[in-house]
Rosetta silent file (secondary structure, phi, psi, omega in degrees, C-alpha in Angstrom):
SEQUENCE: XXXXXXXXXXXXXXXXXXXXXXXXXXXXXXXXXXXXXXXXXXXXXXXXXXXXXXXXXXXXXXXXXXXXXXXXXXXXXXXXXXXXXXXXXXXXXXXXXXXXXXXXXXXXXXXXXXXXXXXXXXXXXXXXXXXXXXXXXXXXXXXXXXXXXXXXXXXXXXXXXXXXXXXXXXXXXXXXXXXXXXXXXXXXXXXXXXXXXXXXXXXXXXXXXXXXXXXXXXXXXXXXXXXX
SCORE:     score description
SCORE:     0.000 S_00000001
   1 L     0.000  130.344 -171.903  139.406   85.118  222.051 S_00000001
   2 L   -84.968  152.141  156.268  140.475   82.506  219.470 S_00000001
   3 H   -10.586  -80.126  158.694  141.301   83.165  215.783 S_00000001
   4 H   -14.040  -84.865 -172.778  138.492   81.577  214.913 S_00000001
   5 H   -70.222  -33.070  174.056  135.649   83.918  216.836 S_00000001
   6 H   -20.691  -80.413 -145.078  137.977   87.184  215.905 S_00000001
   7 H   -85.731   -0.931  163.012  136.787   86.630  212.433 S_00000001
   8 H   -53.363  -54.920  178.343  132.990   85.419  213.224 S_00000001
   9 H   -40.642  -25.103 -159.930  132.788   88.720  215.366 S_00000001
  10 H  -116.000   17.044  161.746  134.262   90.790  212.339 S_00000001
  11 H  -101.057  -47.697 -160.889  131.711   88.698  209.747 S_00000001
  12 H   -69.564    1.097 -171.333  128.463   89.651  211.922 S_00000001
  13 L   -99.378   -4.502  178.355  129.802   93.292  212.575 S_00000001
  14 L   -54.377   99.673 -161.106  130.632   93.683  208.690 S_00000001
  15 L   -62.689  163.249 -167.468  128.836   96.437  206.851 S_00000001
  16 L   -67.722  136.141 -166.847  126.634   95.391  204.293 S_00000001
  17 L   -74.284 -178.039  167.702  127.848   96.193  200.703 S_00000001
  18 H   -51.770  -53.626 -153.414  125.977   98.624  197.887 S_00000001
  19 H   -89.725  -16.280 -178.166  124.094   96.305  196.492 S_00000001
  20 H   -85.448  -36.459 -179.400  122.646   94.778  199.928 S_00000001
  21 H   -55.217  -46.490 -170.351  122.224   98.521  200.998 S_00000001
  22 H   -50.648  -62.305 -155.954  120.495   99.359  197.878 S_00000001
  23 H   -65.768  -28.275  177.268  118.317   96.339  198.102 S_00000001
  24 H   -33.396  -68.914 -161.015  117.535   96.842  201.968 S_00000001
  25 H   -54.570  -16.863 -179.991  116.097  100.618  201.049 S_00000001
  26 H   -83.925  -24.083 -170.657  113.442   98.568  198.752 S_00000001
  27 H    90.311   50.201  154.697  112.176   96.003  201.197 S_00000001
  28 H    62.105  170.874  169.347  114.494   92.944  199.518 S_00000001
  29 H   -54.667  -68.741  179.090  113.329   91.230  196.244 S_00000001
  30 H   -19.295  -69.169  152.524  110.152   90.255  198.119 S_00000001
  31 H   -37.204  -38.021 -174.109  109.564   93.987  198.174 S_00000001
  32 H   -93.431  -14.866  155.489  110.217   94.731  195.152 S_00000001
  33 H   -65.243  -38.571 -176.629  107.193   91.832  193.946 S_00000001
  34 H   -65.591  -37.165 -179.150  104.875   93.047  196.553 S_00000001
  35 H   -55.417  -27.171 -177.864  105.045   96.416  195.153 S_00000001
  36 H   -84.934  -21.200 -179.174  103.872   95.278  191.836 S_00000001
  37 H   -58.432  -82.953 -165.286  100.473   93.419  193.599 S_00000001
  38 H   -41.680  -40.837  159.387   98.180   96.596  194.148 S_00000001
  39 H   -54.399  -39.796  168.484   98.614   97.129  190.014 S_00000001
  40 H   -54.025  -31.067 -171.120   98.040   93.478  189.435 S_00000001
  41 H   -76.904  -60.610  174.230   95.019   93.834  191.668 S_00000001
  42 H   -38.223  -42.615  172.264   93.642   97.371  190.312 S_00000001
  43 H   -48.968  -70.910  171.777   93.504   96.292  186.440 S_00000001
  44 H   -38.997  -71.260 -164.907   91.085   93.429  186.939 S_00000001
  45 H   -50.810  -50.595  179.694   89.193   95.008  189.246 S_00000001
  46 H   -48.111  -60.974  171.073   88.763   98.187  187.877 S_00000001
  47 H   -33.587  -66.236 -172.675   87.536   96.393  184.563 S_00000001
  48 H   -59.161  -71.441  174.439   84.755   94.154  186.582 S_00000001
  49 H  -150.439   76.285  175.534   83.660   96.809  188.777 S_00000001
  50 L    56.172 -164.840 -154.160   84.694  100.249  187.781 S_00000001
  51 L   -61.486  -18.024 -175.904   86.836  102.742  189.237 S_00000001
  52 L   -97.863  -13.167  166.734   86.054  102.528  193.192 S_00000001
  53 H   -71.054  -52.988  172.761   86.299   98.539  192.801 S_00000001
  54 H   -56.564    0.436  159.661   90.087   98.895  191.713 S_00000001
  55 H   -88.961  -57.474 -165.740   90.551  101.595  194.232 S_00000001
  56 H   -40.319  -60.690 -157.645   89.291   99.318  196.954 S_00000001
  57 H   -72.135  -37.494  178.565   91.139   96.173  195.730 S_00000001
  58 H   -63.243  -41.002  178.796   94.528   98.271  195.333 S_00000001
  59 H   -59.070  -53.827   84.876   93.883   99.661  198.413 S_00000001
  60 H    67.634 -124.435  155.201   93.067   96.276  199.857 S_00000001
  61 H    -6.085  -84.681 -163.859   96.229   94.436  198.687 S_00000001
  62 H   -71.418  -21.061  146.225   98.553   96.828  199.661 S_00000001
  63 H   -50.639  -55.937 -170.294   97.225   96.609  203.454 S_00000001
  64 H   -70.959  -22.870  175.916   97.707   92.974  203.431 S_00000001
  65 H   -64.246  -46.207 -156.816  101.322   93.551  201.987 S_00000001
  66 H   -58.968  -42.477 -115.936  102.125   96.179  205.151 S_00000001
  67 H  -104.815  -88.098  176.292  100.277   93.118  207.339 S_00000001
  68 H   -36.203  -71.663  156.502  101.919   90.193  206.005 S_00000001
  69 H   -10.507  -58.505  179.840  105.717   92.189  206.198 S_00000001
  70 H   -83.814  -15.491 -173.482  105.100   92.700  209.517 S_00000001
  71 H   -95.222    1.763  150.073  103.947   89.505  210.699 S_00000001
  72 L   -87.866   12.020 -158.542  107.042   88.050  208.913 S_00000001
  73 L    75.231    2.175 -179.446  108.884   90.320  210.581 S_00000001
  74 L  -113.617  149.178  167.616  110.826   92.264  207.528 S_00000001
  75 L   -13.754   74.210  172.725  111.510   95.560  207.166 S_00000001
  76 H   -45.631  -24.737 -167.629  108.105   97.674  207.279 S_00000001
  77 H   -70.057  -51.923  172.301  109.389  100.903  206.305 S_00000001
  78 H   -77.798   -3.027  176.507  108.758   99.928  202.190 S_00000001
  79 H   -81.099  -39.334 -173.692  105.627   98.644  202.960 S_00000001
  80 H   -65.354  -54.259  155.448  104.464  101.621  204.794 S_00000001
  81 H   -37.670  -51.824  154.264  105.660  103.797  201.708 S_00000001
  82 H   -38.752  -29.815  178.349  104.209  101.693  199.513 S_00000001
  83 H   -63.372  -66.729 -176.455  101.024  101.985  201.117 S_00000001
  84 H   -69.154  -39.864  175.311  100.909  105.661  200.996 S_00000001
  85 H   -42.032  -62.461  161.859  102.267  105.629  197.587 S_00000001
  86 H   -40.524  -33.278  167.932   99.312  103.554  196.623 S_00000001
  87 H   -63.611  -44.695 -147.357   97.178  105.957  198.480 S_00000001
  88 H   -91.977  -41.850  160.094   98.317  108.774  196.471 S_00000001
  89 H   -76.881  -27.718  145.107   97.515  107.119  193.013 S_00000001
  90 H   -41.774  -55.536 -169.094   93.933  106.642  194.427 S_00000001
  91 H   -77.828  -41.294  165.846   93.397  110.026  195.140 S_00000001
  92 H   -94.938    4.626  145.696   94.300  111.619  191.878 S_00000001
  93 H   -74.480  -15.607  164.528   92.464  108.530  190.080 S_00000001
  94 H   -69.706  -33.314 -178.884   89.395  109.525  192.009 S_00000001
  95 H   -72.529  -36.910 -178.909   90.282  113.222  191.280 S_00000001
  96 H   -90.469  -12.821 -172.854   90.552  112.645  187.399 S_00000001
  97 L    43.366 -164.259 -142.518   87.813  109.952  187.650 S_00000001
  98 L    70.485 -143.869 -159.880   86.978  107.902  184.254 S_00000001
  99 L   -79.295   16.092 -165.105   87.913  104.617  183.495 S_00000001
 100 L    73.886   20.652  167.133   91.034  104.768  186.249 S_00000001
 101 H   -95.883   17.921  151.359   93.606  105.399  184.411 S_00000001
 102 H   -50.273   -1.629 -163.119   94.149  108.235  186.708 S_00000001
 103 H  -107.005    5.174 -173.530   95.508  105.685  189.206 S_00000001
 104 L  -114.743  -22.436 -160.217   99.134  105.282  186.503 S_00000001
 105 H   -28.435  -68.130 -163.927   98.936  109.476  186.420 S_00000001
 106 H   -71.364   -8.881 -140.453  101.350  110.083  189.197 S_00000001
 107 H  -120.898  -59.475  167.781  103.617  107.177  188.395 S_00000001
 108 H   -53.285  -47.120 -175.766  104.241  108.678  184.710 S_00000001
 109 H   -70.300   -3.266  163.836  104.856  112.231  185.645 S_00000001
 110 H   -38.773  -67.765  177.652  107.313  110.397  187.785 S_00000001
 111 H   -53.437  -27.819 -170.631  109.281  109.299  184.956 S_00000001
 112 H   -78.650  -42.592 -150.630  109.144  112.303  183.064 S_00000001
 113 H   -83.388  -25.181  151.192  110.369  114.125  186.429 S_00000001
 114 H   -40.755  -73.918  168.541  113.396  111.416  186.897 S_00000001
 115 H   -67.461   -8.050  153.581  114.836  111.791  183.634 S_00000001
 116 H   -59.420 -105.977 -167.726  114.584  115.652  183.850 S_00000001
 117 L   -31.477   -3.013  174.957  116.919  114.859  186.947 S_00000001
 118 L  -132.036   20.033  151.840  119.363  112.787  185.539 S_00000001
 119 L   -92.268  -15.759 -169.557  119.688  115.213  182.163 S_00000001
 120 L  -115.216   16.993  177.657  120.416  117.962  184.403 S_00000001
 121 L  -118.785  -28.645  165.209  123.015  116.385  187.298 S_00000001
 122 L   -71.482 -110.376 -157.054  125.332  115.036  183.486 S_00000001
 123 L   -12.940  -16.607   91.976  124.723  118.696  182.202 S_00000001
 124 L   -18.266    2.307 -157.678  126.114  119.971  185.891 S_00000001
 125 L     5.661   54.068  156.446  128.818  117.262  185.739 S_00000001
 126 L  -135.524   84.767  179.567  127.471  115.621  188.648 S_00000001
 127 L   -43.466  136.841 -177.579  126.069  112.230  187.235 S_00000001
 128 H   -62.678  -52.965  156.149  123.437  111.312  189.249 S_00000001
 129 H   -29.310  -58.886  172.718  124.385  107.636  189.235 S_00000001
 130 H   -61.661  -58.031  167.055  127.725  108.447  190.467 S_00000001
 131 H   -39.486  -88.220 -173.007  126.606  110.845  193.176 S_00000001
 132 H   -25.913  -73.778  147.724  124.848  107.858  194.787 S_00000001
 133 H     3.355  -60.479 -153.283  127.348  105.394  194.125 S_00000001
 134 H  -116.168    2.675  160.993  129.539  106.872  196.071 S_00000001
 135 H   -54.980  -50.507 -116.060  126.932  108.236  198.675 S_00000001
 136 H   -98.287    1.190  156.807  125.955  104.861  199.704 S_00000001
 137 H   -42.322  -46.408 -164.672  130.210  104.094  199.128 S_00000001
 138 H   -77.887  -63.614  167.990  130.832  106.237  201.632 S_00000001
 139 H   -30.855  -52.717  167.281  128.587  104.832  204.249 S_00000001
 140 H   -67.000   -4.307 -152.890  130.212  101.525  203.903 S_00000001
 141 H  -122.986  -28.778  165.681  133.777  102.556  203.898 S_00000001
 142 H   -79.531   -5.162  159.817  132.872  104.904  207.443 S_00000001
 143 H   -69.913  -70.622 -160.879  131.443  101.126  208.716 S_00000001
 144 H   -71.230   -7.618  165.939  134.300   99.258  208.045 S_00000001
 145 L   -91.420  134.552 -177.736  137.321  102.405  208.945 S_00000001
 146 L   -38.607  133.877  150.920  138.845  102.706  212.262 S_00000001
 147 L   -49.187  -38.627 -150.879  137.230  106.146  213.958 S_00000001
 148 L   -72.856  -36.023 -160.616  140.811  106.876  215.286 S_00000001
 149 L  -119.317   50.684 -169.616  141.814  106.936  211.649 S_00000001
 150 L   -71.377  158.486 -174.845  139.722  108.836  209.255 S_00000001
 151 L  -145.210  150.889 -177.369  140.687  109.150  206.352 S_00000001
 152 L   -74.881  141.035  156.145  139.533  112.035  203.280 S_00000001
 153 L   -31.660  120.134  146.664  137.444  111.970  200.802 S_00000001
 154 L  -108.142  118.068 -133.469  137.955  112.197  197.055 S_00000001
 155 L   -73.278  140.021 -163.972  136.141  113.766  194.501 S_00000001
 156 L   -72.314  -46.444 -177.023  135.526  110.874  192.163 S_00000001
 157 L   -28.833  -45.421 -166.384  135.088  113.327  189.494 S_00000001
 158 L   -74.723    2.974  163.502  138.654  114.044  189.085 S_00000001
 159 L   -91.537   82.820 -148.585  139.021  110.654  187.773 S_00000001
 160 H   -33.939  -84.872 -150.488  138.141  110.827  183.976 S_00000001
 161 H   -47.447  -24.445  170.265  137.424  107.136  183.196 S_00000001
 162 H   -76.339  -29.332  168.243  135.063  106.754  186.440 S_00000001
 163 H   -48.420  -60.542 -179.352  133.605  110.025  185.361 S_00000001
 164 H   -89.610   -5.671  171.321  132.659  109.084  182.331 S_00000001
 165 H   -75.429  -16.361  156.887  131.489  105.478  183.003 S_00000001
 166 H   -81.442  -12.403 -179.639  128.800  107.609  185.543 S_00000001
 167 H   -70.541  -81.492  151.572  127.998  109.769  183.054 S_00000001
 168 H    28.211  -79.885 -179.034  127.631  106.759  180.524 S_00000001
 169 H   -35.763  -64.791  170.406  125.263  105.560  183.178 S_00000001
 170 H   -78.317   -9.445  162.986  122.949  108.063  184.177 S_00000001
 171 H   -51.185  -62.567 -173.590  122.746  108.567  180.486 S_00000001
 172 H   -42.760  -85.122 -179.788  121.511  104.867  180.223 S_00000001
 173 H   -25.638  -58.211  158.220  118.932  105.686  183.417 S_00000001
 174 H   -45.103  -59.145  177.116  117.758  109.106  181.471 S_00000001
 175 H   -66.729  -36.684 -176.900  116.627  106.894  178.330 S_00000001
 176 H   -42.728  -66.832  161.234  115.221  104.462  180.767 S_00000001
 177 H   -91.225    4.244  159.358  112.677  106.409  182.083 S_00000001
 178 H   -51.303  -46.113 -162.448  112.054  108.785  179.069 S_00000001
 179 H   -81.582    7.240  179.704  111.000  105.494  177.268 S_00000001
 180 H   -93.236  -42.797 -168.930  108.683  104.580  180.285 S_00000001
 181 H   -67.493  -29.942  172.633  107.137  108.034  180.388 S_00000001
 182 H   -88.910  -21.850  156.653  106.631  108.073  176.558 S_00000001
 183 H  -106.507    9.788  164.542  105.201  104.847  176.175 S_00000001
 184 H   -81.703  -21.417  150.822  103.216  105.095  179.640 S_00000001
 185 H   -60.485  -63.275 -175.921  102.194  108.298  178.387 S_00000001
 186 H   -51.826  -39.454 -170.489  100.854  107.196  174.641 S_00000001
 187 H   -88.131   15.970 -179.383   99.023  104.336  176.788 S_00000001
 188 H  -100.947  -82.364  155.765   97.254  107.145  179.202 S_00000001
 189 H    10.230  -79.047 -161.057   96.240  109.412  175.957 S_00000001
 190 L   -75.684   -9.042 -174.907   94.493  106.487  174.472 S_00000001
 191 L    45.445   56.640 -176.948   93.248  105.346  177.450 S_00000001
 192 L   -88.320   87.157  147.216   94.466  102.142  177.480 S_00000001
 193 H   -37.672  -73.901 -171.740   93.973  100.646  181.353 S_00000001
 194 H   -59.806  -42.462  159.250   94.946   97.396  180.763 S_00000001
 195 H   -44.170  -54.221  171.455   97.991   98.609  178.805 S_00000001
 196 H   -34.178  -61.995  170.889   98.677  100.799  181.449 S_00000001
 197 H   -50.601  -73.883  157.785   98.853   97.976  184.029 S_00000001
 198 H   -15.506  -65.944 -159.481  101.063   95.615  181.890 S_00000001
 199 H   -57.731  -59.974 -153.385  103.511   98.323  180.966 S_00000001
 200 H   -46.965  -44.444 -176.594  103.713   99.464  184.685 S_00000001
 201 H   -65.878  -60.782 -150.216  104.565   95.895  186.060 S_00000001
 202 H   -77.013  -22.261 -177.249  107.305   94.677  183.371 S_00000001
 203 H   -65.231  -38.373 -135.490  108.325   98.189  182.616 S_00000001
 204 H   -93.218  -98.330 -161.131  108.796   98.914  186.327 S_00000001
 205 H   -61.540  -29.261  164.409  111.018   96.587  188.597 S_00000001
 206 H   -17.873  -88.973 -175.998  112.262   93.902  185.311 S_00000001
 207 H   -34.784  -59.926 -149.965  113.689   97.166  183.833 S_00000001
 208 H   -78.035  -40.240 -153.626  115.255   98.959  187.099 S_00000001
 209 H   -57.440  -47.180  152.537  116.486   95.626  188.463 S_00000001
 210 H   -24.605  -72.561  174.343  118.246   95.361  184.967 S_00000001
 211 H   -89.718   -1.484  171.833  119.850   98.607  184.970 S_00000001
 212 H   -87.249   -8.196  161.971  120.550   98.542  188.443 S_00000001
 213 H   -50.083  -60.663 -163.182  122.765   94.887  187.500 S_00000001
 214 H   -26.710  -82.198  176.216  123.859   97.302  185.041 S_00000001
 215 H   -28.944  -64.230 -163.847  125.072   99.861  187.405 S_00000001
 216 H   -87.417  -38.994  151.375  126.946   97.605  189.825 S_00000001
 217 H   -20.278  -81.237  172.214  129.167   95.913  187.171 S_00000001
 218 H   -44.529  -40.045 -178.766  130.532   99.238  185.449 S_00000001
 219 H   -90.681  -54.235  155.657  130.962  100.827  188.559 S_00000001
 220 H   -32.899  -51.212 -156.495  132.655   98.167  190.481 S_00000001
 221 H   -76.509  -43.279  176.179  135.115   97.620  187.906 S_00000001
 222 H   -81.984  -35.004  167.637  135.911  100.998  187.486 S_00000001
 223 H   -56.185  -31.595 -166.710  136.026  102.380  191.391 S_00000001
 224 H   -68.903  -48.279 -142.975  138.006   98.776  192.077 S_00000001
 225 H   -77.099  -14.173 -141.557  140.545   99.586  189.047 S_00000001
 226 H   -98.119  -32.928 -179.247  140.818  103.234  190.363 S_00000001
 227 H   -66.216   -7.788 -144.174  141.549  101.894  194.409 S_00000001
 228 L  -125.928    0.000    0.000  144.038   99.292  193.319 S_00000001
């Protein structure tokens, strides 16, 4: 075997970094726009003709995403969660019934239930943000290490400045969604649909995609300064 294929063989057998890992578990960019379609659909509809047309049409939509995914071939697995997700905001907007803005319900108490979870893993000094980090760290670094030649783990923790740049972090995530759940909240209360819809698209992947840039700076720089 020449030089040459040595290193093709050791590009197609390379594991895939954080941020390709990350993006995989989402279904790609593509995924993360298709996810935003069944809200795009549901607003309109719901307006024109009431709460079981914007059930249909959400419903609808996010069938043709699982459909289209598969007949392109990509990753099915976020469509089929999506799907059911989408199911699951039908059923308690049919359950609170009114103008639908029972279909944003579960999707707020999300937020509220997120930032609960990243005030209490800093308070616990296990930043949530870090704790990932270095889950999906780990996974890459047992691709790419010999089996013959494991080698141990090390608590990240004991390294202030990486400590506190996850701390930092999941702080930053913790405001994120408090400020989705409080103004996604104010716009349920008032019963604002079409607010509801807006906020949820620009609020929702804009924002994470944002702090997940965020994330993969800060964190690079400090695990790289900590290896080298």
């Amino acid at each position: 075997m020449t030089d040459g294929e040595e290193r093709d063989t050791t590009a197609e057998t390379a594991e895939p970094s954080i941020k390709d890992q990350v993006l995989e578990q989402m279904g790609g960019w593509q995924g993360m726009v298709y996810s935003a379609l069944p809200v795009v659909a549901f607003v309109p509809a719901n307006a024109l003709w009431g709460l079981w047309g914007g059930v249909i049409a959400a419903l609808v939509v996010a069938a043709l995403v699982a459909v289209v995914r598969l007949a392109t071939r990509s990753s099915i697995q976020p469509a089929i969660s999506g799907f059911f997700g989408v199911a699951v905001c039908v059923v308690i907007a049919l359950l609170v019934g009114g103008n639908g803005k029972g279909y944003f319900l579960y999707g707020i108490v999300m937020q509220a239930v997120l930032a609960v979870a990243c005030l209490v893993s800093i308070l616990v000094r296990r930043p949530l943000v870090g704790v990932l980090w270095h889950l999906f760290s780990e996974r890459q670094d047992a691709g790419e290490t010999d089996d013959d030649a494991p080698t141990a783990p090390q608590d990240w923790r004991a390294d202030l400045r990486q400590f506190r740049a996850f701390t930092w972090l999941t702080l930053m995530w913790t405001a994120m969604f408090a400020f989705r759940f409080g103004v996604q909240f104010y716009l349920y209360v008032t019963d604002n649909v079409g607010g509801l819809g807006i906020a949820r698209i620009l609020m929702g992947w804009p924002m994470f995609a944002a702090g997940l840039l965020i994330v993969f700076l800060v964190a690079r720089r400090f695990t790289h300064a900590r290896a080298e």
